[in-house]
Amino acid sequence: MHEDLLKRHLELVIEANKTTNITRISSWEDGMVLHVQDSLLGLDALNACPEGRYADIGTGAGYPGIPLAIETGRPTLLVDSVQKKVQILDGFIEELGLDNVSTYAGRIEDLGREQAGQFAAISARALSKLSVLLELSSPLLKMGGRLICFKALVEQDELDHARVVGKQVGMELVDDQTYELDDYSRRILCYEKVAKPKLKLPRRTGLAQKKPL
Ligand SMILES: C[S@@+](CC[C@H](N)C(=O)[O-])C[C@H]1O[C@@H](n2cnc3c(N)ncnc32)[C@H](O)[C@@H]1O
Protein backbone atom coordinates (compact mmCIF):
# COMPACT_ATOMS: atom_id res chain seq x y z
CA MET A 1 0.00 0.00 0.00
CA HIS A 2 1.20 3.51 -0.84
CA GLU A 3 0.38 4.76 2.65
CA ASP A 4 2.34 8.02 2.45
CA LEU A 5 0.59 9.16 -0.73
CA LEU A 6 -2.86 8.19 0.56
CA LYS A 7 -2.26 10.13 3.77
CA ARG A 8 -0.82 13.13 1.95
CA HIS A 9 -3.91 13.26 -0.28
CA LEU A 10 -6.15 13.30 2.81
CA GLU A 11 -4.03 16.05 4.38
CA LEU A 12 -4.44 18.12 1.21
CA VAL A 13 -8.21 17.49 1.20
CA ILE A 14 -8.60 18.58 4.83
CA GLU A 15 -6.50 21.69 4.17
CA ALA A 16 -8.42 22.63 1.00
CA ASN A 17 -11.74 22.00 2.74
CA LYS A 18 -11.01 24.84 5.18
CA THR A 19 -11.54 27.36 2.39
CA THR A 20 -13.64 25.50 -0.23
CA ASN A 21 -16.33 22.96 0.57
CA ILE A 22 -15.16 19.86 -1.27
CA THR A 23 -16.27 17.21 1.25
CA ARG A 24 -18.49 17.02 4.31
CA ILE A 25 -15.89 14.82 6.08
CA SER A 26 -13.48 17.18 7.78
CA SER A 27 -11.64 15.19 10.50
CA TRP A 28 -8.53 13.06 9.97
CA GLU A 29 -10.02 10.02 11.78
CA ASP A 30 -13.24 10.02 9.75
CA GLY A 31 -11.31 10.73 6.56
CA MET A 32 -9.01 7.72 7.05
CA VAL A 33 -12.04 5.41 7.39
CA LEU A 34 -14.76 6.97 5.23
CA HIS A 35 -12.52 8.26 2.45
CA VAL A 36 -9.28 6.26 2.33
CA GLN A 37 -10.29 2.81 3.62
CA ASP A 38 -13.69 2.99 1.96
CA SER A 39 -12.11 3.83 -1.41
CA LEU A 40 -9.70 0.91 -1.12
CA LEU A 41 -12.62 -1.51 -0.69
CA GLY A 42 -13.00 -1.13 -4.46
CA LEU A 43 -9.51 -2.42 -5.24
CA ASP A 44 -10.49 -6.03 -6.06
CA ALA A 45 -13.38 -4.80 -8.19
CA LEU A 46 -11.11 -2.47 -10.17
CA ASN A 47 -8.49 -5.17 -10.64
CA ALA A 48 -11.24 -7.44 -12.00
CA CYS A 49 -12.00 -4.93 -14.80
CA PRO A 50 -10.39 -5.36 -18.21
CA GLU A 51 -7.17 -3.45 -18.80
CA GLY A 52 -7.52 0.14 -19.92
CA ARG A 53 -8.61 3.59 -18.85
CA TYR A 54 -10.50 4.18 -15.61
CA ALA A 55 -12.79 7.13 -14.78
CA ASP A 56 -14.13 8.18 -11.38
CA ILE A 57 -17.36 10.04 -12.16
CA GLY A 58 -18.58 12.70 -9.70
CA THR A 59 -15.24 12.47 -7.94
CA GLY A 60 -15.54 15.47 -5.56
CA ALA A 61 -12.32 15.55 -3.53
CA GLY A 62 -10.98 12.56 -5.51
CA TYR A 63 -12.69 9.66 -3.74
CA PRO A 64 -12.53 6.82 -4.60
CA GLY A 65 -10.59 7.81 -7.74
CA ILE A 66 -7.30 9.05 -6.31
CA PRO A 67 -6.66 6.17 -3.84
CA LEU A 68 -7.57 3.62 -6.53
CA ALA A 69 -5.35 5.36 -9.10
CA ILE A 70 -2.47 5.39 -6.60
CA GLU A 71 -2.84 1.71 -5.76
CA THR A 72 -3.39 0.35 -9.28
CA GLY A 73 -1.38 2.78 -11.43
CA ARG A 74 -4.20 2.68 -14.03
CA PRO A 75 -4.60 5.61 -16.43
CA THR A 76 -7.27 7.52 -14.53
CA LEU A 77 -9.63 10.39 -15.31
CA LEU A 78 -11.29 12.26 -12.43
CA VAL A 79 -14.61 13.76 -13.57
CA ASP A 80 -16.56 16.55 -11.89
CA SER A 81 -18.83 19.27 -13.20
CA VAL A 82 -17.70 21.85 -10.64
CA GLN A 83 -14.75 23.77 -12.10
CA LYS A 84 -13.47 24.91 -8.70
CA LYS A 85 -13.26 21.31 -7.43
CA VAL A 86 -11.39 20.25 -10.55
CA GLN A 87 -8.87 23.09 -10.11
CA ILE A 88 -8.24 21.83 -6.58
CA LEU A 89 -7.88 18.26 -7.88
CA ASP A 90 -5.31 19.43 -10.45
CA GLY A 91 -3.31 20.87 -7.54
CA PHE A 92 -3.53 17.55 -5.65
CA ILE A 93 -2.35 15.60 -8.71
CA GLU A 94 0.66 17.87 -9.13
CA GLU A 95 1.55 17.86 -5.43
CA LEU A 96 1.26 14.05 -5.24
CA GLY A 97 3.16 13.56 -8.52
CA LEU A 98 0.49 11.29 -10.02
CA ASP A 99 1.56 10.86 -13.66
CA ASN A 100 -1.29 8.43 -14.40
CA VAL A 101 -4.10 10.81 -13.31
CA SER A 102 -5.82 13.63 -15.20
CA THR A 103 -9.09 15.55 -14.82
CA TYR A 104 -12.19 16.45 -16.81
CA ALA A 105 -14.12 19.56 -15.74
CA GLY A 106 -17.59 18.97 -17.09
CA ARG A 107 -20.64 16.79 -17.00
CA ILE A 108 -20.48 13.04 -17.33
CA GLU A 109 -22.98 13.15 -20.21
CA ASP A 110 -20.71 15.49 -22.19
CA LEU A 111 -17.72 13.23 -21.58
CA GLY A 112 -19.94 10.36 -22.77
CA ARG A 113 -20.36 12.14 -26.10
CA GLU A 114 -16.71 13.15 -26.42
CA GLN A 115 -15.04 9.91 -25.30
CA ALA A 116 -17.66 7.24 -26.02
CA GLY A 117 -16.60 3.65 -25.41
CA GLN A 118 -13.12 4.59 -24.22
CA PHE A 119 -13.17 3.32 -20.64
CA ALA A 120 -12.55 -0.16 -19.23
CA ALA A 121 -13.63 0.81 -15.71
CA ILE A 122 -15.74 3.45 -14.02
CA SER A 123 -16.40 4.09 -10.34
CA ALA A 124 -19.07 6.20 -8.68
CA ARG A 125 -19.65 6.96 -5.01
CA ALA A 126 -22.38 9.16 -3.50
CA LEU A 127 -23.50 10.34 -6.93
CA SER A 128 -26.92 8.93 -7.86
CA LYS A 129 -29.10 5.88 -7.58
CA LEU A 130 -27.99 2.72 -9.38
CA SER A 131 -30.23 3.08 -12.45
CA VAL A 132 -28.88 6.59 -13.09
CA LEU A 133 -25.29 5.41 -12.71
CA LEU A 134 -25.97 2.69 -15.28
CA GLU A 135 -27.37 5.19 -17.75
CA LEU A 136 -24.49 7.65 -17.25
CA SER A 137 -21.73 5.07 -17.50
CA SER A 138 -22.94 2.85 -20.36
CA PRO A 139 -21.92 5.28 -23.16
CA LEU A 140 -18.44 5.69 -21.65
CA LEU A 141 -17.68 1.99 -21.29
CA LYS A 142 -16.25 -0.30 -23.91
CA MET A 143 -17.90 -3.70 -24.27
CA GLY A 144 -16.89 -5.85 -21.28
CA GLY A 145 -15.98 -2.72 -19.27
CA ARG A 146 -17.36 -2.40 -15.76
CA LEU A 147 -19.05 0.13 -13.49
CA ILE A 148 -18.15 -0.12 -9.79
CA CYS A 149 -20.85 1.39 -7.56
CA PHE A 150 -19.93 2.27 -3.97
CA LYS A 151 -23.04 2.15 -1.81
CA ALA A 152 -24.21 1.97 1.78
CA LEU A 153 -27.59 0.32 2.15
CA VAL A 154 -29.41 -0.47 -1.08
CA GLU A 155 -33.17 -1.03 -1.01
CA GLN A 156 -34.57 -3.93 -3.03
CA ASP A 157 -36.62 -1.44 -5.10
CA GLU A 158 -33.44 0.33 -6.22
CA LEU A 159 -31.86 -3.00 -7.22
CA ASP A 160 -34.96 -4.14 -9.08
CA HIS A 161 -35.22 -0.87 -10.98
CA ALA A 162 -31.51 -1.05 -11.85
CA ARG A 163 -32.11 -4.51 -13.36
CA VAL A 164 -34.86 -3.10 -15.59
CA VAL A 165 -32.83 -0.06 -16.67
CA GLY A 166 -29.73 -2.26 -17.07
CA LYS A 167 -31.53 -4.21 -19.81
CA GLN A 168 -32.26 -0.92 -21.65
CA VAL A 169 -28.72 0.39 -21.43
CA GLY A 170 -26.85 -2.89 -21.94
CA MET A 171 -25.52 -3.34 -18.39
CA GLU A 172 -25.73 -6.45 -16.19
CA LEU A 173 -24.92 -7.04 -12.49
CA VAL A 174 -21.82 -9.27 -12.24
CA ASP A 175 -20.67 -8.85 -8.63
CA ASP A 176 -22.18 -7.74 -5.32
CA GLN A 177 -20.08 -7.64 -2.13
CA THR A 178 -20.88 -6.34 1.35
CA TYR A 179 -18.18 -5.08 3.70
CA GLU A 180 -18.13 -3.91 7.31
CA LEU A 181 -16.05 -0.77 7.80
CA ASP A 182 -15.95 0.16 11.51
CA ASP A 183 -19.64 0.66 12.24
CA TYR A 184 -20.60 1.18 8.61
CA SER A 185 -22.01 -1.39 6.26
CA ARG A 186 -20.73 -0.86 2.72
CA ARG A 187 -21.77 -2.54 -0.49
CA ILE A 188 -19.94 -2.62 -3.81
CA LEU A 189 -21.96 -3.59 -6.86
CA CYS A 190 -20.31 -4.15 -10.24
CA TYR A 191 -22.12 -3.99 -13.55
CA GLU A 192 -20.65 -5.07 -16.87
CA LYS A 193 -21.42 -3.62 -20.28
CA VAL A 194 -22.77 -6.65 -22.14
CA ALA A 195 -24.72 -5.10 -25.02
CA LYS A 196 -25.31 -1.88 -26.94
CA PRO A 197 -27.94 0.38 -25.31
CA LYS A 198 -31.44 0.04 -26.78
CA LEU A 199 -31.89 3.83 -26.70
CA LYS A 200 -29.65 6.66 -27.86
CA LEU A 201 -27.27 7.62 -25.06
CA PRO A 202 -26.32 9.98 -23.54
CA ARG A 203 -29.76 11.60 -23.45
CA ARG A 204 -29.87 15.41 -23.31
CA THR A 205 -27.51 16.70 -20.59
CA GLY A 206 -29.18 16.70 -17.17
CA LEU A 207 -32.00 14.30 -18.05
CA ALA A 208 -30.43 11.17 -16.54
CA GLN A 209 -30.47 12.74 -13.08
CA LYS A 210 -33.55 15.00 -13.44
CA LYS A 211 -35.81 12.58 -15.29
CA PRO A 212 -34.41 9.09 -14.62
CA LEU A 213 -35.46 6.18 -16.83
C1 LIG B 1 -21.74 13.96 -3.18
S1 LIG B 1 -20.37 14.30 -4.19
C2 LIG B 1 -19.47 12.79 -4.04
C3 LIG B 1 -17.99 13.00 -4.20
C4 LIG B 1 -17.13 11.75 -4.07
N1 LIG B 1 -17.42 10.75 -5.11
C5 LIG B 1 -17.23 11.12 -2.70
O1 LIG B 1 -17.84 10.06 -2.58
O2 LIG B 1 -16.70 11.70 -1.73
C6 LIG B 1 -21.00 14.20 -5.86
C7 LIG B 1 -20.10 14.91 -6.87
O3 LIG B 1 -20.57 14.63 -8.19
C8 LIG B 1 -20.52 15.81 -8.97
N2 LIG B 1 -21.56 15.63 -10.02
C9 LIG B 1 -22.90 15.45 -9.86
N3 LIG B 1 -23.51 15.26 -11.04
C10 LIG B 1 -22.54 15.31 -12.00
C11 LIG B 1 -22.54 15.20 -13.43
N4 LIG B 1 -23.66 14.98 -14.12
N5 LIG B 1 -21.35 15.32 -14.08
C12 LIG B 1 -20.20 15.53 -13.39
N6 LIG B 1 -20.15 15.65 -12.04
C13 LIG B 1 -21.28 15.54 -11.35
C14 LIG B 1 -20.78 16.94 -7.99
O4 LIG B 1 -20.21 18.16 -8.43
C15 LIG B 1 -20.11 16.40 -6.72
O5 LIG B 1 -18.76 16.86 -6.62
Coordinates of C-alpha atoms in Angstrom, one line a residue, residues 12-211:
L12 CA -4.4 18.1 1.2
V13 CA -8.2 17.5 1.2
I14 CA -8.6 18.6 4.8
E15 CA -6.5 21.7 4.2
A16 CA -8.4 22.6 1.0
N17 CA -11.7 22.0 2.7
K18 CA -11.0 24.8 5.2
T19 CA -11.5 27.4 2.4
T20 CA -13.6 25.5 -0.2
N21 CA -16.3 23.0 0.6
I22 CA -15.2 19.9 -1.3
T23 CA -16.3 17.2 1.2
R24 CA -18.5 17.0 4.3
I25 CA -15.9 14.8 6.1
S26 CA -13.5 17.2 7.8
S27 CA -11.6 15.2 10.5
W28 CA -8.5 13.1 10.0
E29 CA -10.0 10.0 11.8
D30 CA -13.2 10.0 9.8
G31 CA -11.3 10.7 6.6
M32 CA -9.0 7.7 7.0
V33 CA -12.0 5.4 7.4
L34 CA -14.8 7.0 5.2
H35 CA -12.5 8.3 2.5
V36 CA -9.3 6.3 2.3
Q37 CA -10.3 2.8 3.6
D38 CA -13.7 3.0 2.0
S39 CA -12.1 3.8 -1.4
L40 CA -9.7 0.9 -1.1
L41 CA -12.6 -1.5 -0.7
G42 CA -13.0 -1.1 -4.5
L43 CA -9.5 -2.4 -5.2
D44 CA -10.5 -6.0 -6.1
A45 CA -13.4 -4.8 -8.2
L46 CA -11.1 -2.5 -10.2
N47 CA -8.5 -5.2 -10.6
A48 CA -11.2 -7.4 -12.0
C49 CA -12.0 -4.9 -14.8
P50 CA -10.4 -5.4 -18.2
E51 CA -7.2 -3.5 -18.8
G52 CA -7.5 0.1 -19.9
R53 CA -8.6 3.6 -18.9
Y54 CA -10.5 4.2 -15.6
A55 CA -12.8 7.1 -14.8
D56 CA -14.1 8.2 -11.4
I57 CA -17.4 10.0 -12.2
G58 CA -18.6 12.7 -9.7
T59 CA -15.2 12.5 -7.9
G60 CA -15.5 15.5 -5.6
A61 CA -12.3 15.5 -3.5
G62 CA -11.0 12.6 -5.5
Y63 CA -12.7 9.7 -3.7
P64 CA -12.5 6.8 -4.6
G65 CA -10.6 7.8 -7.7
I66 CA -7.3 9.0 -6.3
P67 CA -6.7 6.2 -3.8
L68 CA -7.6 3.6 -6.5
A69 CA -5.4 5.4 -9.1
I70 CA -2.5 5.4 -6.6
E71 CA -2.8 1.7 -5.8
T72 CA -3.4 0.3 -9.3
G73 CA -1.4 2.8 -11.4
R74 CA -4.2 2.7 -14.0
P75 CA -4.6 5.6 -16.4
T76 CA -7.3 7.5 -14.5
L77 CA -9.6 10.4 -15.3
L78 CA -11.3 12.3 -12.4
V79 CA -14.6 13.8 -13.6
D80 CA -16.6 16.5 -11.9
S81 CA -18.8 19.3 -13.2
V82 CA -17.7 21.9 -10.6
Q83 CA -14.7 23.8 -12.1
K84 CA -13.5 24.9 -8.7
K85 CA -13.3 21.3 -7.4
V86 CA -11.4 20.3 -10.6
Q87 CA -8.9 23.1 -10.1
I88 CA -8.2 21.8 -6.6
L89 CA -7.9 18.3 -7.9
D90 CA -5.3 19.4 -10.4
G91 CA -3.3 20.9 -7.5
F92 CA -3.5 17.6 -5.6
I93 CA -2.3 15.6 -8.7
E94 CA 0.7 17.9 -9.1
E95 CA 1.6 17.9 -5.4
L96 CA 1.3 14.1 -5.2
G97 CA 3.2 13.6 -8.5
L98 CA 0.5 11.3 -10.0
D99 CA 1.6 10.9 -13.7
N100 CA -1.3 8.4 -14.4
V101 CA -4.1 10.8 -13.3
S102 CA -5.8 13.6 -15.2
T103 CA -9.1 15.6 -14.8
Y104 CA -12.2 16.5 -16.8
A105 CA -14.1 19.6 -15.7
G106 CA -17.6 19.0 -17.1
R107 CA -20.6 16.8 -17.0
I108 CA -20.5 13.0 -17.3
E109 CA -23.0 13.2 -20.2
D110 CA -20.7 15.5 -22.2
L111 CA -17.7 13.2 -21.6
G112 CA -19.9 10.4 -22.8
R113 CA -20.4 12.1 -26.1
E114 CA -16.7 13.1 -26.4
Q115 CA -15.0 9.9 -25.3
A116 CA -17.7 7.2 -26.0
G117 CA -16.6 3.6 -25.4
Q118 CA -13.1 4.6 -24.2
F119 CA -13.2 3.3 -20.6
A120 CA -12.6 -0.2 -19.2
A121 CA -13.6 0.8 -15.7
I122 CA -15.7 3.5 -14.0
S123 CA -16.4 4.1 -10.3
A124 CA -19.1 6.2 -8.7
R125 CA -19.7 7.0 -5.0
A126 CA -22.4 9.2 -3.5
L127 CA -23.5 10.3 -6.9
S128 CA -26.9 8.9 -7.9
K129 CA -29.1 5.9 -7.6
L130 CA -28.0 2.7 -9.4
S131 CA -30.2 3.1 -12.4
V132 CA -28.9 6.6 -13.1
L133 CA -25.3 5.4 -12.7
L134 CA -26.0 2.7 -15.3
E135 CA -27.4 5.2 -17.8
L136 CA -24.5 7.6 -17.3
S137 CA -21.7 5.1 -17.5
S138 CA -22.9 2.9 -20.4
P139 CA -21.9 5.3 -23.2
L140 CA -18.4 5.7 -21.6
L141 CA -17.7 2.0 -21.3
K142 CA -16.3 -0.3 -23.9
M143 CA -17.9 -3.7 -24.3
G144 CA -16.9 -5.9 -21.3
G145 CA -16.0 -2.7 -19.3
R146 CA -17.4 -2.4 -15.8
L147 CA -19.1 0.1 -13.5
I148 CA -18.2 -0.1 -9.8
C149 CA -20.9 1.4 -7.6
F150 CA -19.9 2.3 -4.0
K151 CA -23.0 2.2 -1.8
A152 CA -24.2 2.0 1.8
L153 CA -27.6 0.3 2.1
V154 CA -29.4 -0.5 -1.1
E155 CA -33.2 -1.0 -1.0
Q156 CA -34.6 -3.9 -3.0
D157 CA -36.6 -1.4 -5.1
E158 CA -33.4 0.3 -6.2
L159 CA -31.9 -3.0 -7.2
D160 CA -35.0 -4.1 -9.1
H161 CA -35.2 -0.9 -11.0
A162 CA -31.5 -1.1 -11.8
R163 CA -32.1 -4.5 -13.4
V164 CA -34.9 -3.1 -15.6
V165 CA -32.8 -0.1 -16.7
G166 CA -29.7 -2.3 -17.1
K167 CA -31.5 -4.2 -19.8
Q168 CA -32.3 -0.9 -21.6
V169 CA -28.7 0.4 -21.4
G170 CA -26.8 -2.9 -21.9
M171 CA -25.5 -3.3 -18.4
E172 CA -25.7 -6.4 -16.2
L173 CA -24.9 -7.0 -12.5
V174 CA -21.8 -9.3 -12.2
D175 CA -20.7 -8.8 -8.6
D176 CA -22.2 -7.7 -5.3
Q177 CA -20.1 -7.6 -2.1
T178 CA -20.9 -6.3 1.4
Y179 CA -18.2 -5.1 3.7
E180 CA -18.1 -3.9 7.3
L181 CA -16.0 -0.8 7.8
D182 CA -16.0 0.2 11.5
D183 CA -19.6 0.7 12.2
Y184 CA -20.6 1.2 8.6
S185 CA -22.0 -1.4 6.3
R186 CA -20.7 -0.9 2.7
R187 CA -21.8 -2.5 -0.5
I188 CA -19.9 -2.6 -3.8
L189 CA -22.0 -3.6 -6.9
C190 CA -20.3 -4.1 -10.2
Y191 CA -22.1 -4.0 -13.6
E192 CA -20.6 -5.1 -16.9
K193 CA -21.4 -3.6 -20.3
V194 CA -22.8 -6.6 -22.1
A195 CA -24.7 -5.1 -25.0
K196 CA -25.3 -1.9 -26.9
P197 CA -27.9 0.4 -25.3
K198 CA -31.4 0.0 -26.8
L199 CA -31.9 3.8 -26.7
K200 CA -29.7 6.7 -27.9
L201 CA -27.3 7.6 -25.1
P202 CA -26.3 10.0 -23.5
R203 CA -29.8 11.6 -23.4
R204 CA -29.9 15.4 -23.3
T205 CA -27.5 16.7 -20.6
G206 CA -29.2 16.7 -17.2
L207 CA -32.0 14.3 -18.1
A208 CA -30.4 11.2 -16.5
Q209 CA -30.5 12.7 -13.1
K210 CA -33.5 15.0 -13.4
K211 CA -35.8 12.6 -15.3

